[in-house]
Amino acid sequence: MIISENHFGKENCVAYCDVLIRRNYEVINADEHFYHFVEKLVGINFLDIVHQDNLKDFKMAFETLKPGENCRMLILLRNGIGEYYWTDMVIYNNGKILSGENVIEVRCYFLSAVESRYLMALDNVNKYRTILSTYRNYLFDYNSYTDMFTIYLYRGNQCNAPIKGTLEQFRERMLRILRSDSERKEFATFYNYLKNGSNMFSCMVYLPLDEHNDELYKFKVNGDSLFSINKTSVVAGYLETVDGCVSDVIPYYATSEAVDSATGLLNKRACMEYTKSVIASKDDKIHYMIMFDVDNFKSINDTYGHLFGDEVLSKIAGIINANLNGRGIAGRFGGDEFYIFTNNIKDEEDLRILLTTMRKELQYAFDSRIEDFGVTLSVGVSLFPKDGTDYEELFRKADKCLYLAKEKGRNRFIIYNESKHGSLENNSRHIHKILDLSDHSEYMSGVVSDIILELVSRGKDAIDDVANNILEQFEIDGLRIYNDNSELIYSCGEYKRMPDMTNILNDKAFLSRYNKNNSMSIGIVSSVEAWHKELYNELSDSNIMAFISAWFEFKYRRYYFFYDVFNHKSRWNDYDRNFVLIISKIIASVL
């Protein structure tokens, strides 16, 4: 059996097809795509092209489907030259009658072809975003299925949409703000072109360019209509300004001058103006302000040269654009300082996924090219409107969280939380207070109390949240937990590779290093080589530079905990070590 993955360049390859099938499985009608696929026009029994492993499931679904029902399944189908293709098949019993007989409708999406075409379309999207970023006129589109009307433009591969909503809502607004009967008549013409899905049209119309500002600008509209697979019309076109120059209409952040030449991202002024305009619009959405720096960027420049440093900055810009994917704007403030202001990140979980993905992609992008240290990011985040209702307040809090991320060991993100970080109004006073030893102890006592309460109330279900909190609060990059059979039962963190502890945990030379409290702290991993060569090799190969370890016994089982540091020296004090051991003991009790 040949299961094909290569679809392009083959004449009998399709992305989808529609088929009508009698109850005896005879194909009575199909579209051109299906006939190309099977390379036959008559005498087709659908069961003949279904793979034998899928026959039973297909027949059961086909024969038990009641009128008005549909079902979906993954099925292998054979083409005319004997190759099998995975399809996402939807079977409909819509009550269709042909020649007095009930027939079943089937639509098949060929997964490899859909994936390939999606990737090609994504490449085209990125290409056209770049092209559109050089275009000075506003663009518009209208989708008749969703009734969504949008006016937008691209700058630096990023979309700015000052007008977005249903066409009916926009029509009601226009009828309210248009000033004369002639203006209303012009708008009615434009509106009808959109609703009717008209082809190759042109007209004059007055339109606003802000959701919250009713100032009108005169445009010449040029548009056309296209149709999607499901016959939905999409009308698209561009707006040419008639009165005044384009720069009078387009805000600075949407001009070519707003783009940073080195990275293609927005510059600092553009980011500030865009953020302030969004805040002023009072759009009732949440927005994250994200500040981040490249860790050790000066050392990267000094060690590998400025050309390599420029490559790092360019790579970061590409990673940001690819992952942000139109859900906000991104900019470079200068040097190695970057900025994001989100529009469509709905909650903190999505934010954490975005930041983690960007950090991982950057780290792996240069992993094989930098030996001394990885390319990592320190990130600070604030949330509008929860953490502030103006640009300056949000920036101050995000910037201080960035500072705290660097102080806590770099390569991490810190999201502002009033209960954890307190007020940061008085510049850096609070940050330095946290870093003072006695005050640090008091602060961490509260953190540990919260963690313990979480473990006691939620038990084992809390371990993931607790582990991530430990990594964030204690300058730790990874956590490993083993049982007394040397089996890894839990891990958290971005390990280069996981150390093999099979022959180590029960070794006398290793166990002898635990103190009377069953703990050990290794500040420099190179010191391990003198007393345990195998452990040293495992830790070095895993890029672990320091660790705290402890073991505890509960219910006749022993658990070994390892808190690891990568790429930087440890900054633990006695308070931190004791707090970590207390938390470990509670975790062991709920495992």
Coordinates of N, CA and C in Angstrom, one line a residue, residues 6 19 22 30 95 168 174 216 316 448 488 511:
N6 N 3.1 13.4 -1.4 CA 3.5 14.4 -2.4 C 2.4 14.7 -3.3
V19 N -19.2 14.4 -3.6 CA -19.7 13.2 -4.3 C -21.1 12.9 -3.8
R22 N -25.5 6.7 -3.9 CA -26.7 5.9 -3.6 C -26.5 5.1 -2.4
A30 N -20.6 13.5 -9.1 CA -19.5 14.1 -8.4 C -19.0 15.3 -9.1
G95 N -31.4 14.6 3.2 CA -32.7 14.3 2.7 C -32.9 14.5 1.2
E168 N -23.6 46.4 8.9 CA -24.9 47.1 9.4 C -24.6 48.1 10.5
M174 N -22.7 55.7 9.8 CA -22.6 56.6 8.7 C -23.8 57.4 8.4
L216 N -14.6 63.1 8.8 CA -14.8 62.4 7.5 C -13.7 62.8 6.5
I316 N 15.2 37.8 15.9 CA 14.2 38.1 16.9 C 13.0 38.8 16.3
V448 N 6.1 31.7 49.6 CA 6.1 30.3 50.1 C 4.8 29.9 50.7
L488 N 12.5 9.2 36.4 CA 12.0 10.6 36.4 C 10.5 10.6 36.4
L511 N 25.2 9.7 47.5 CA 24.4 9.9 48.7 C 25.1 10.5 49.8

